[in-house]
PDB file of C-alpha atoms in Angstrom:
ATOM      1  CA  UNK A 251       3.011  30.129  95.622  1.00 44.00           C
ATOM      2  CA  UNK A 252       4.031  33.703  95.936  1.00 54.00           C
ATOM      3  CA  UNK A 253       2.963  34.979  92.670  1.00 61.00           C
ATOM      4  CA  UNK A 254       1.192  38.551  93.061  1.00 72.00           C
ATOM      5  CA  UNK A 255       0.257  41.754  90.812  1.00 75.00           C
ATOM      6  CA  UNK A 256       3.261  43.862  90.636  1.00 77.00           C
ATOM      7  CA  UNK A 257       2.763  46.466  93.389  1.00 81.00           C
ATOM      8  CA  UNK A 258       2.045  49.783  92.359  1.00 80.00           C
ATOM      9  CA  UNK A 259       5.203  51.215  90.984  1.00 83.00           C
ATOM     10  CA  UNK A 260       7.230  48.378  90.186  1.00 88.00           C
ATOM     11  CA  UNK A 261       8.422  48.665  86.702  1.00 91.00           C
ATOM     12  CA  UNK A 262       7.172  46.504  84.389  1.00 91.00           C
ATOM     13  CA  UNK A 263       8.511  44.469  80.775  1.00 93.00           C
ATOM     14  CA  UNK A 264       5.432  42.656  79.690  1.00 94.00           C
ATOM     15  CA  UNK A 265       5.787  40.406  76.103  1.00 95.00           C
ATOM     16  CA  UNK A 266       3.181  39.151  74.681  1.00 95.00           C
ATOM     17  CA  UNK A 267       1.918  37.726  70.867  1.00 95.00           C
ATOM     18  CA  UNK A 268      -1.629  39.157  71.360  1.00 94.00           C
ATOM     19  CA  UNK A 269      -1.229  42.666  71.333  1.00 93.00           C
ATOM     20  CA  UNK A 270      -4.280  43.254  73.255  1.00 93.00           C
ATOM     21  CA  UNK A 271      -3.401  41.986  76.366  1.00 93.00           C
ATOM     22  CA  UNK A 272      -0.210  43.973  76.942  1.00 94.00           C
ATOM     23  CA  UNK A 273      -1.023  46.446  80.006  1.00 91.00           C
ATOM     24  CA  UNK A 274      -4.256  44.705  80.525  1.00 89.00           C
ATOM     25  CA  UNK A 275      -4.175  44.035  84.058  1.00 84.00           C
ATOM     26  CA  UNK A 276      -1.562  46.681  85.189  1.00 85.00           C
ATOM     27  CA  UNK A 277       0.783  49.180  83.592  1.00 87.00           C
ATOM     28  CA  UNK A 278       3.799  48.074  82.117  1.00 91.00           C
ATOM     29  CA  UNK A 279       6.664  50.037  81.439  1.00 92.00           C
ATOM     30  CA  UNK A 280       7.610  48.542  78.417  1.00 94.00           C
ATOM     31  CA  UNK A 281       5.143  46.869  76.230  1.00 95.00           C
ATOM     32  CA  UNK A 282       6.916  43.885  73.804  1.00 95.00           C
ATOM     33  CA  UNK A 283       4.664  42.280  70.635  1.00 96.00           C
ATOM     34  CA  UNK A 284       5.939  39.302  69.737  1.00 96.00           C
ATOM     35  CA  UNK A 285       6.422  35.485  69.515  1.00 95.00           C
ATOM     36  CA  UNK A 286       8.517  34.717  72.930  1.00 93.00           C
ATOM     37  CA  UNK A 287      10.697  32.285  70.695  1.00 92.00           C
ATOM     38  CA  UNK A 288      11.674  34.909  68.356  1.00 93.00           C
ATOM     39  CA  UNK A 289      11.657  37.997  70.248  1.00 94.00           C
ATOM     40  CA  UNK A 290      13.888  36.392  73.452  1.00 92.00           C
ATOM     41  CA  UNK A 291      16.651  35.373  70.292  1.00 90.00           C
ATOM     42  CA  UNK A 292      16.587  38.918  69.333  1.00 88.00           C
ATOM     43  CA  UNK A 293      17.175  40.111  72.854  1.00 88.00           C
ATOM     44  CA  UNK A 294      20.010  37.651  73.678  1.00 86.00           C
ATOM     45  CA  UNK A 295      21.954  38.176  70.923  1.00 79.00           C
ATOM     46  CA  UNK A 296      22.018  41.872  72.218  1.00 80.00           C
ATOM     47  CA  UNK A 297      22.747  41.108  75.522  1.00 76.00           C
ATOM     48  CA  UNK A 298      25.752  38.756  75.334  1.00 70.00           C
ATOM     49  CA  UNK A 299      27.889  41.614  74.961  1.00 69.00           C
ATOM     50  CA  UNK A 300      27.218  42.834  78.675  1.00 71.00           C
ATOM     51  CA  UNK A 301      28.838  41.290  81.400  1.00 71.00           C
ATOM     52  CA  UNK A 302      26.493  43.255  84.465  1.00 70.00           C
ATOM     53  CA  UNK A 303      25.144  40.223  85.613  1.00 78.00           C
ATOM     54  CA  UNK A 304      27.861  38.342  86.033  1.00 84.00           C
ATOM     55  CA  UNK A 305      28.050  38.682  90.089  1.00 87.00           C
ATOM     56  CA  UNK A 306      24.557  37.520  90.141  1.00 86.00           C
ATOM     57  CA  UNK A 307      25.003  34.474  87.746  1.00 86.00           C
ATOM     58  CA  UNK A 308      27.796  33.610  90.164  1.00 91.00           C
ATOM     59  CA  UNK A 309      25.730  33.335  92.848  1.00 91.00           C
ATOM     60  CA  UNK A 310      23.210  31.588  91.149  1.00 90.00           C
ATOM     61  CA  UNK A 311      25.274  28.989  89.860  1.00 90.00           C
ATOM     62  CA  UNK A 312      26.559  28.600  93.583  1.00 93.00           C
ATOM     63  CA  UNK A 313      22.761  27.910  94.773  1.00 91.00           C
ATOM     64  CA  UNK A 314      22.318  25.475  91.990  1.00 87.00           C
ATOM     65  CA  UNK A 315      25.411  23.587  93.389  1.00 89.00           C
ATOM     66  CA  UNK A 316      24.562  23.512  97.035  1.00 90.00           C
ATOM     67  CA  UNK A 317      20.913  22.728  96.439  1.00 87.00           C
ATOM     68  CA  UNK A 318      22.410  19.721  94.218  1.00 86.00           C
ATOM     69  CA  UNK A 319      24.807  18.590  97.140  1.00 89.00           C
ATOM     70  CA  UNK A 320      21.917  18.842  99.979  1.00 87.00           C
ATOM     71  CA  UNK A 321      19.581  16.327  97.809  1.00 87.00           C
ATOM     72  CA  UNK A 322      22.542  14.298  96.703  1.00 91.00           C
ATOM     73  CA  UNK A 323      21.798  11.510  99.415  1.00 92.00           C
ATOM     74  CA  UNK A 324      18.730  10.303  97.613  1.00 92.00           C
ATOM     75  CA  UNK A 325      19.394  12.150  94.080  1.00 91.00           C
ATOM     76  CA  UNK A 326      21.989   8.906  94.259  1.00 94.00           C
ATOM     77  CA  UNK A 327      20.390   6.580  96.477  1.00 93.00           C
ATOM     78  CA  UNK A 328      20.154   3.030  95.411  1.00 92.00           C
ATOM     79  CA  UNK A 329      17.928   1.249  97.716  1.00 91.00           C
ATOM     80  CA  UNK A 330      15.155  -0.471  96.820  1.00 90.00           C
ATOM     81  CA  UNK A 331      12.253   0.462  95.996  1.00 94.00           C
ATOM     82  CA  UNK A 332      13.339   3.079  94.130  1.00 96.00           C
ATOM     83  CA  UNK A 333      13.716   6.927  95.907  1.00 96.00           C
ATOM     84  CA  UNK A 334      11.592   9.282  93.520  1.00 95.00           C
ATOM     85  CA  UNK A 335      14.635  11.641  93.411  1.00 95.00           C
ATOM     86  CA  UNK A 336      16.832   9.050  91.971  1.00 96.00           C
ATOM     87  CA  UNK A 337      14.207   8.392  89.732  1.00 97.00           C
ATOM     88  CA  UNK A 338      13.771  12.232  88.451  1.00 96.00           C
ATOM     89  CA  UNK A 339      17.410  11.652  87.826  1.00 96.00           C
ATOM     90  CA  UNK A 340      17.592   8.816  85.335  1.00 97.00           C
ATOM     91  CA  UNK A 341      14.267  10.531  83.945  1.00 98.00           C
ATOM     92  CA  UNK A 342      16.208  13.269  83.081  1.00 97.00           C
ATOM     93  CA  UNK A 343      19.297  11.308  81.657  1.00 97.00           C
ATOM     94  CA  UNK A 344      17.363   9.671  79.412  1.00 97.00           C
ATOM     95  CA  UNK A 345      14.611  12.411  78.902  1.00 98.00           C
ATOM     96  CA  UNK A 346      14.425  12.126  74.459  1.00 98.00           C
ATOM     97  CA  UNK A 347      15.800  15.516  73.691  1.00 97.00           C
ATOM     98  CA  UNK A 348      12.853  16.981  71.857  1.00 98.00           C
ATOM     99  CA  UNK A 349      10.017  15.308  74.345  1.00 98.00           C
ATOM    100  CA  UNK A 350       7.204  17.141  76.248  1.00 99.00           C
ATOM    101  CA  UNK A 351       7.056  16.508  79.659  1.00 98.00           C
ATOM    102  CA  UNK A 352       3.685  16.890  81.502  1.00 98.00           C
ATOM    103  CA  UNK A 353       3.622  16.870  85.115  1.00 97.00           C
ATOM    104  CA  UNK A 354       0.794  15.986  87.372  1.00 97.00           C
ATOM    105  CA  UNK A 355      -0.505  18.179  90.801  1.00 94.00           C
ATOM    106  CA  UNK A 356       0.997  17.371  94.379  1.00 90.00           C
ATOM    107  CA  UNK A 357       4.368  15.519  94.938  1.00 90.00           C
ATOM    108  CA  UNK A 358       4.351  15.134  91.117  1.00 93.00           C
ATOM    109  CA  UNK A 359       4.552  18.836  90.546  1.00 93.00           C
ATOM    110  CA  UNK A 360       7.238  19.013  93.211  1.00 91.00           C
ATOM    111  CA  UNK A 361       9.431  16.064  92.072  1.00 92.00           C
ATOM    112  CA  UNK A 362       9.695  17.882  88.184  1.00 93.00           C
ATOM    113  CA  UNK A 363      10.117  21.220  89.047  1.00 90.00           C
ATOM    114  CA  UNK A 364      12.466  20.187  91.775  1.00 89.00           C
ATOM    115  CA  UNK A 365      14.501  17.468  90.934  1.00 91.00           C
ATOM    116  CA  UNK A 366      14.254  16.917  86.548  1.00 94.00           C
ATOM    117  CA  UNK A 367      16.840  19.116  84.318  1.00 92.00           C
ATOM    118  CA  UNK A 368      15.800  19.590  81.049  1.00 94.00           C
ATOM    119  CA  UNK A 369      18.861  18.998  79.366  1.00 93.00           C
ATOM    120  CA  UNK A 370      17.616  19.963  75.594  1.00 94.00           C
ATOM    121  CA  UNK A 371      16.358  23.624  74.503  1.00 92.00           C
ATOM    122  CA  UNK A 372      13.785  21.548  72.448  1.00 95.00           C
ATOM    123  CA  UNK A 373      12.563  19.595  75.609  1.00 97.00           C
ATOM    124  CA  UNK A 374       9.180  21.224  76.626  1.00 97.00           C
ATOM    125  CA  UNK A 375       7.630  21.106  80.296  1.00 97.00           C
ATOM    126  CA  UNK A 376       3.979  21.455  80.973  1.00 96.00           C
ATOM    127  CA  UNK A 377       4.236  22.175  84.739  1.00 91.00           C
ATOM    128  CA  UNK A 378       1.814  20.873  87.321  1.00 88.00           C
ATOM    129  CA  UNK A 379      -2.073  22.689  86.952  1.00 85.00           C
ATOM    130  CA  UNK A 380      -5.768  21.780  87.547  1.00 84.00           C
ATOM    131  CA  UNK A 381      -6.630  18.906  89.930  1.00 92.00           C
ATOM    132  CA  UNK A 382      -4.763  16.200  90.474  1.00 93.00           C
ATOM    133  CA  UNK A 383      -4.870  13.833  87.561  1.00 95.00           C
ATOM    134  CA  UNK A 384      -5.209  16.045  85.305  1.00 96.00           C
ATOM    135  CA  UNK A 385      -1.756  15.279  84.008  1.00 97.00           C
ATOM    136  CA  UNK A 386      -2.957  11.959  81.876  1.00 98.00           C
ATOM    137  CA  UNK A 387      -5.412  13.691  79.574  1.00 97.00           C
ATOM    138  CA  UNK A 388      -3.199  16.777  79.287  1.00 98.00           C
ATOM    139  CA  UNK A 389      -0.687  14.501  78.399  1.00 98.00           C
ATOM    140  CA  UNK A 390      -3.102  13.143  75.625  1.00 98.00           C
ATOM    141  CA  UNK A 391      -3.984  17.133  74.580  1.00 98.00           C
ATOM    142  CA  UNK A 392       0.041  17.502  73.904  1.00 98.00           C
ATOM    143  CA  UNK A 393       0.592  14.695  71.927  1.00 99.00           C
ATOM    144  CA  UNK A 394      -2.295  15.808  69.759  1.00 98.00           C
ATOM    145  CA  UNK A 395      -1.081  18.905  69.463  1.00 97.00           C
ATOM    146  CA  UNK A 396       2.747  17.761  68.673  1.00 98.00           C
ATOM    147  CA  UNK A 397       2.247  13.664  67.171  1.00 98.00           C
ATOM    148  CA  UNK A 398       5.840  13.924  66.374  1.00 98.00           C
ATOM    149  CA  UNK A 399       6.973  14.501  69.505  1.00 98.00           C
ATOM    150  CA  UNK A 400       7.240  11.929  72.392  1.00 99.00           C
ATOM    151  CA  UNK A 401       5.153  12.942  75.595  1.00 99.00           C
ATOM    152  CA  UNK A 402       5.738  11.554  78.736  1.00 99.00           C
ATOM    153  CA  UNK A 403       3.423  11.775  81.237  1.00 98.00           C
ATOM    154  CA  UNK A 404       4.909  12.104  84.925  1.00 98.00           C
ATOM    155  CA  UNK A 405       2.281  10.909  88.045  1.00 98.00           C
ATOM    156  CA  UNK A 406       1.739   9.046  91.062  1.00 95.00           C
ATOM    157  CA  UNK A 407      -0.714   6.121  91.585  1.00 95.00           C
ATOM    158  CA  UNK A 408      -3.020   8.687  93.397  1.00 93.00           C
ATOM    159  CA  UNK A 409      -2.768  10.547  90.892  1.00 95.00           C
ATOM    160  CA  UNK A 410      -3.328   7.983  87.973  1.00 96.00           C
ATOM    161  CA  UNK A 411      -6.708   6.792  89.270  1.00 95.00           C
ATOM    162  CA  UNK A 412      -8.700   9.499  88.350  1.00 95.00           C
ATOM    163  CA  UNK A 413      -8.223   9.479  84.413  1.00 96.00           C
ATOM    164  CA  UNK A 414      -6.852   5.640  84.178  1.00 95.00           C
ATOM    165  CA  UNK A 415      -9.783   4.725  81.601  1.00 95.00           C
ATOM    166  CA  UNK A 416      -8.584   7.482  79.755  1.00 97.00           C
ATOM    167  CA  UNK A 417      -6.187   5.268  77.740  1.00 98.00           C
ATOM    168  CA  UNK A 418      -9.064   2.756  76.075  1.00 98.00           C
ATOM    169  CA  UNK A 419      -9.872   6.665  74.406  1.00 98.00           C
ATOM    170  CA  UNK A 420      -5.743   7.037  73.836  1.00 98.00           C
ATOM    171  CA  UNK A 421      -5.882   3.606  72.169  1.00 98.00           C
ATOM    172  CA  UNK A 422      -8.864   3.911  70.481  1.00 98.00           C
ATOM    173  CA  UNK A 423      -7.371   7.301  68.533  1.00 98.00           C
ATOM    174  CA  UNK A 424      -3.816   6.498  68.077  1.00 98.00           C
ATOM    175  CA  UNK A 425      -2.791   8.925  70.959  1.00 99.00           C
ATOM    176  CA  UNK A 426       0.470   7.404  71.746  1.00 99.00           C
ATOM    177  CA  UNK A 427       1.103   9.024  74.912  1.00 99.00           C
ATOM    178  CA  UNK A 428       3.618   7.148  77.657  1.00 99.00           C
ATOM    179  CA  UNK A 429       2.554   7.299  81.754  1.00 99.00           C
ATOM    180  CA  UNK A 430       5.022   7.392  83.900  1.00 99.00           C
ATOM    181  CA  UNK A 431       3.594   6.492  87.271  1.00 98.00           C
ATOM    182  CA  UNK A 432       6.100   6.916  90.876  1.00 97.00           C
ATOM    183  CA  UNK A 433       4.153   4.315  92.670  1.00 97.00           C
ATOM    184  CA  UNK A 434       4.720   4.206  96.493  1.00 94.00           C
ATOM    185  CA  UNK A 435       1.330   2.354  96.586  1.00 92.00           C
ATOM    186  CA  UNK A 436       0.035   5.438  98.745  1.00 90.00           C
ATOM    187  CA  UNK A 437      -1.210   9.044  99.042  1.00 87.00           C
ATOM    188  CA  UNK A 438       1.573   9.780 101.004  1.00 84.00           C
ATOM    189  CA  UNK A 439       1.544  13.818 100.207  1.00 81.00           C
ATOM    190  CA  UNK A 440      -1.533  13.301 102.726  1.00 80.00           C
ATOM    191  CA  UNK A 441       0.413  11.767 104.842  1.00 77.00           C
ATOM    192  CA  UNK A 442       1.502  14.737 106.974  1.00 74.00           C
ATOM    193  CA  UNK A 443      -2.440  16.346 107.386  1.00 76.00           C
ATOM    194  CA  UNK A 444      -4.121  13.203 108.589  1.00 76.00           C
ATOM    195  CA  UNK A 445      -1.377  12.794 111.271  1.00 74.00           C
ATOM    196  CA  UNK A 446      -1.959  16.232 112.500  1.00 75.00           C
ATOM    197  CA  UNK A 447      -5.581  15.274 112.401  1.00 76.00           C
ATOM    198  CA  UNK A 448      -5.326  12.476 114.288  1.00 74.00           C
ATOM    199  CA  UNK A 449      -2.254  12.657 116.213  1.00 77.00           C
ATOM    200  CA  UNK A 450      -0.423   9.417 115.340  1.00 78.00           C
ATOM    201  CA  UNK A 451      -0.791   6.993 113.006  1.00 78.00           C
ATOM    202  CA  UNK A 452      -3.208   4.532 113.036  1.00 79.00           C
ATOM    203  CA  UNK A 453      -5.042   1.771 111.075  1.00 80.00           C
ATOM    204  CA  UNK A 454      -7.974   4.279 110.924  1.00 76.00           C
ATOM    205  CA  UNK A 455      -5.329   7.091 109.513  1.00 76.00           C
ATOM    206  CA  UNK A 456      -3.469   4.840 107.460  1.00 80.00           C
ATOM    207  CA  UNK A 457      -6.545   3.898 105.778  1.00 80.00           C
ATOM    208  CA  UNK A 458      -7.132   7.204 104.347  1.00 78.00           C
ATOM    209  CA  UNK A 459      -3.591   7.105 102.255  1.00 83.00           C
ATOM    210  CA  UNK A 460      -2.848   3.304 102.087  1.00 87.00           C
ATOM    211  CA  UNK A 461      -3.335   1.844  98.905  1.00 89.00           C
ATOM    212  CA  UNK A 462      -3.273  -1.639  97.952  1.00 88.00           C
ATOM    213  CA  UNK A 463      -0.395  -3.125  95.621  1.00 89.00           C
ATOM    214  CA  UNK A 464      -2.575  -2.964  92.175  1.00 92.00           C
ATOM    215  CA  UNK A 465      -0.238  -3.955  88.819  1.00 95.00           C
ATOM    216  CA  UNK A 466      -1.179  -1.195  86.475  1.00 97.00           C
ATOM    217  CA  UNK A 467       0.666  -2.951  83.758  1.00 98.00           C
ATOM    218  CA  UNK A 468      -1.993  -5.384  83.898  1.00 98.00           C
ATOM    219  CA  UNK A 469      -4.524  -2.729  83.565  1.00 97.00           C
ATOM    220  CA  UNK A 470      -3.175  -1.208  80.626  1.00 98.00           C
ATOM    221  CA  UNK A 471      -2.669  -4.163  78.720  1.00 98.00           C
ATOM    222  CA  UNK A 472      -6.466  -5.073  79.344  1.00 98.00           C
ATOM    223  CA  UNK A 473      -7.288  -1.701  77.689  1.00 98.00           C
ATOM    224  CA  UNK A 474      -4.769  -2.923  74.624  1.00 98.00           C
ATOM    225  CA  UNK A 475      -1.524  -0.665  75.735  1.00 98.00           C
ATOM    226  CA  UNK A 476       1.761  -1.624  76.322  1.00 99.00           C
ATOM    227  CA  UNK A 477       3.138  -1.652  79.965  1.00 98.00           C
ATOM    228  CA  UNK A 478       6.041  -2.318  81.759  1.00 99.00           C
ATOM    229  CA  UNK A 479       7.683  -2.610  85.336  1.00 98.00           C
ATOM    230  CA  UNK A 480      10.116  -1.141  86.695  1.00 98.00           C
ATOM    231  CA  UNK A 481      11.855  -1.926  89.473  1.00 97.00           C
ATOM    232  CA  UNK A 482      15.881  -0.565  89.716  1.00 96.00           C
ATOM    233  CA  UNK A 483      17.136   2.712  88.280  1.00 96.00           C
ATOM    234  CA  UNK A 484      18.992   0.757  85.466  1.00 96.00           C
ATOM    235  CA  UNK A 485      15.866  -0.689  84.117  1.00 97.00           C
ATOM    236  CA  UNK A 486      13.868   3.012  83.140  1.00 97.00           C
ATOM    237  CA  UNK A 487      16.048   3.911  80.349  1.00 98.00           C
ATOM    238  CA  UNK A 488      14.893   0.337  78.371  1.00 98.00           C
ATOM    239  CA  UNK A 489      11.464   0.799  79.671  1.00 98.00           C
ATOM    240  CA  UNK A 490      11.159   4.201  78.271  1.00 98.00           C
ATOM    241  CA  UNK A 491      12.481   3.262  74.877  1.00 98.00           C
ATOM    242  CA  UNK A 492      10.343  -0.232  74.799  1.00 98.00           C
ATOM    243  CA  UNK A 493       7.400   1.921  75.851  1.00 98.00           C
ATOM    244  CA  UNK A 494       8.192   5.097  72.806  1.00 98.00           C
ATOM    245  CA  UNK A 495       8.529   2.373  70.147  1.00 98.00           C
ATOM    246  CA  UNK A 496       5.577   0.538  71.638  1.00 98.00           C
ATOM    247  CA  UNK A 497       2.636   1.756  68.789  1.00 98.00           C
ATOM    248  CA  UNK A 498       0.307   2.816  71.300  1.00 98.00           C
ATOM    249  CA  UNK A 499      -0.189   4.474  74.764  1.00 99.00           C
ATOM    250  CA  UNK A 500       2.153   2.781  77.181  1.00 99.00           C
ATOM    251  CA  UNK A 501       2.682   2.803  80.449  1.00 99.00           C
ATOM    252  CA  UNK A 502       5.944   2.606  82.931  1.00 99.00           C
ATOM    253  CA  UNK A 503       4.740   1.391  86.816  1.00 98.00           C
ATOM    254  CA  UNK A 504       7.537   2.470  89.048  1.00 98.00           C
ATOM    255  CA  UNK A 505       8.083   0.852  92.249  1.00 97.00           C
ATOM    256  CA  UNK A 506       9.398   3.784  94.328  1.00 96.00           C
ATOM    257  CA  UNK A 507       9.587   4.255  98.626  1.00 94.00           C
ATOM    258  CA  UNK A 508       6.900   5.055 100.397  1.00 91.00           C
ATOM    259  CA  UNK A 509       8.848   7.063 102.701  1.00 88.00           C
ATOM    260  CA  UNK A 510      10.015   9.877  99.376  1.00 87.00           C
ATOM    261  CA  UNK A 511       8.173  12.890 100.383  1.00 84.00           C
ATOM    262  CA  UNK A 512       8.583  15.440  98.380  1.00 83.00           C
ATOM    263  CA  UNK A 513      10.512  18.534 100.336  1.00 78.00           C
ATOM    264  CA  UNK A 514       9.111  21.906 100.432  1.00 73.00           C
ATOM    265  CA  UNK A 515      10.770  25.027  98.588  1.00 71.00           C
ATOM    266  CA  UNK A 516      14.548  25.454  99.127  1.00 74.00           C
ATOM    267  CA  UNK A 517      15.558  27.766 100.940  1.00 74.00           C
ATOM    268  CA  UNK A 518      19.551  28.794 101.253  1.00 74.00           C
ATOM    269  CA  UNK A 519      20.717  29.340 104.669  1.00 72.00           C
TER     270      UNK A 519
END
């Protein structure tokens, strides 16, 4: 949310494969061709030998820690349904080490970037963009891009709605994708405007973010995927491996709380 154009004067390392768009937009100081892969190895083999940064890799490594003890209380919860935080956590335990992960808009952007660690340098995240939904056919895009790689799809049941019939395609084409859906049978990132709309909650309000309890594992398996339920933070870890050695799209219905909003951005005191 605060990206900008580098004010006028700030100096500038742009890298970039396609030669044409370095210093496009604004002038860069430095001006890098190359594959990021390649080119960052280059750079960090030359820059283990300074030590400059150490102060500030302290302190960063401090902020990592005290962010990690703030959100421990639901990071570790165990009560059921299922917090999404503790969820992100056994997602990330048991996160296949070269998978793509794909992460929807709203509280689904905010739960990955917040709360998964990417424990592999040959994991891959597609972070949250588009509309919401958009994460299930993007998800699809990635696996056809990488077939040999396992692509998890991470969403919410508000989410999932929008491109649900997209599987029958997914099944039809051998796009073995798995959908992870953090269903709090709600809306809930909505919660919080449609209060301050109407000034308490209501049947009326409650309406507008309420969904019904809908099995989605039913709903896949009518379209010819595999599905599965999950309802304690032992059970994803054999869900996710059922679902990867499934043969087609699967997908993993989490029953999560209704009450895991996703925070905003961190801020150290």
């Amino acid at each position: 949310n605060g990206y900008q154009i580098p004010s006028q004067g700030t100096r500038v390392i742009q890298l970039d494969i396609n030669a044409e768009e370095i210093g496009r937009n604004y002038h860069v100081q430095v001006g890098l061709h190359g594959d990021v892969r390649e080119t960052l190895r280059a750079m960090v083999g030359q820059a283990a030998a300074r030590d400059g940064n150490k102060a500030w890799l302290a302190r960063v490594a401090e902020l990592v820690q005290t962010y990690k003890e703030d959100s421990s209380e639901h990071y570790n919860s165990d009560v059921s349904p299922m917090r999404p935080e503790r969820l992100c956590k056994e997602l990330s335990n048991c996160l296949p080490e070269d998978a793509i992960l794909v992460s929807d808009t709203g509280h689904a952007g905010v739960w990955c970037a917040q709360m998964i660690d990417l424990k592999s340098p040959n994991q891959s995240f597609i972070r949250a963009a588009g509309s919401l939904g958009w994460a299930l056919p993007a998800a699809m895009g990635a696996k056809c891009a990488a077939p040999d790689r396992p692509v998890i799809c991470f969403t919410g049941d508000g989410g999932v709605w929008y491109h649900m019939t997209e599987l029958d395609t997914a099944r039809k084409a051998g796009i073995n994708t798995v959908t992870l859906i953090n269903n709090n049978h709600s809306l809930n990132q909505e919660q919080g405007g449609i209060e301050g709309t109407y000034g308490q909650r209501s049947a009326a309000s409650d309406a507008h973010w309420l969904f019904p309890e809908v099995d989605f594992v039913r709903m896949a398996e009518a379209m010819d995927c595999f599905g599965v339920t999950v309802n304690k933070p032992s059970e994803l870890e054999g869900a996710l491996e059922q679902s990867l050695n499934a043969g087609k799209p699967a997908v993993i219905d989490v029953k999560t709380h209704i009450e895991g909003i996703a925070d905003r951005a961190w801020m150290p005191e």
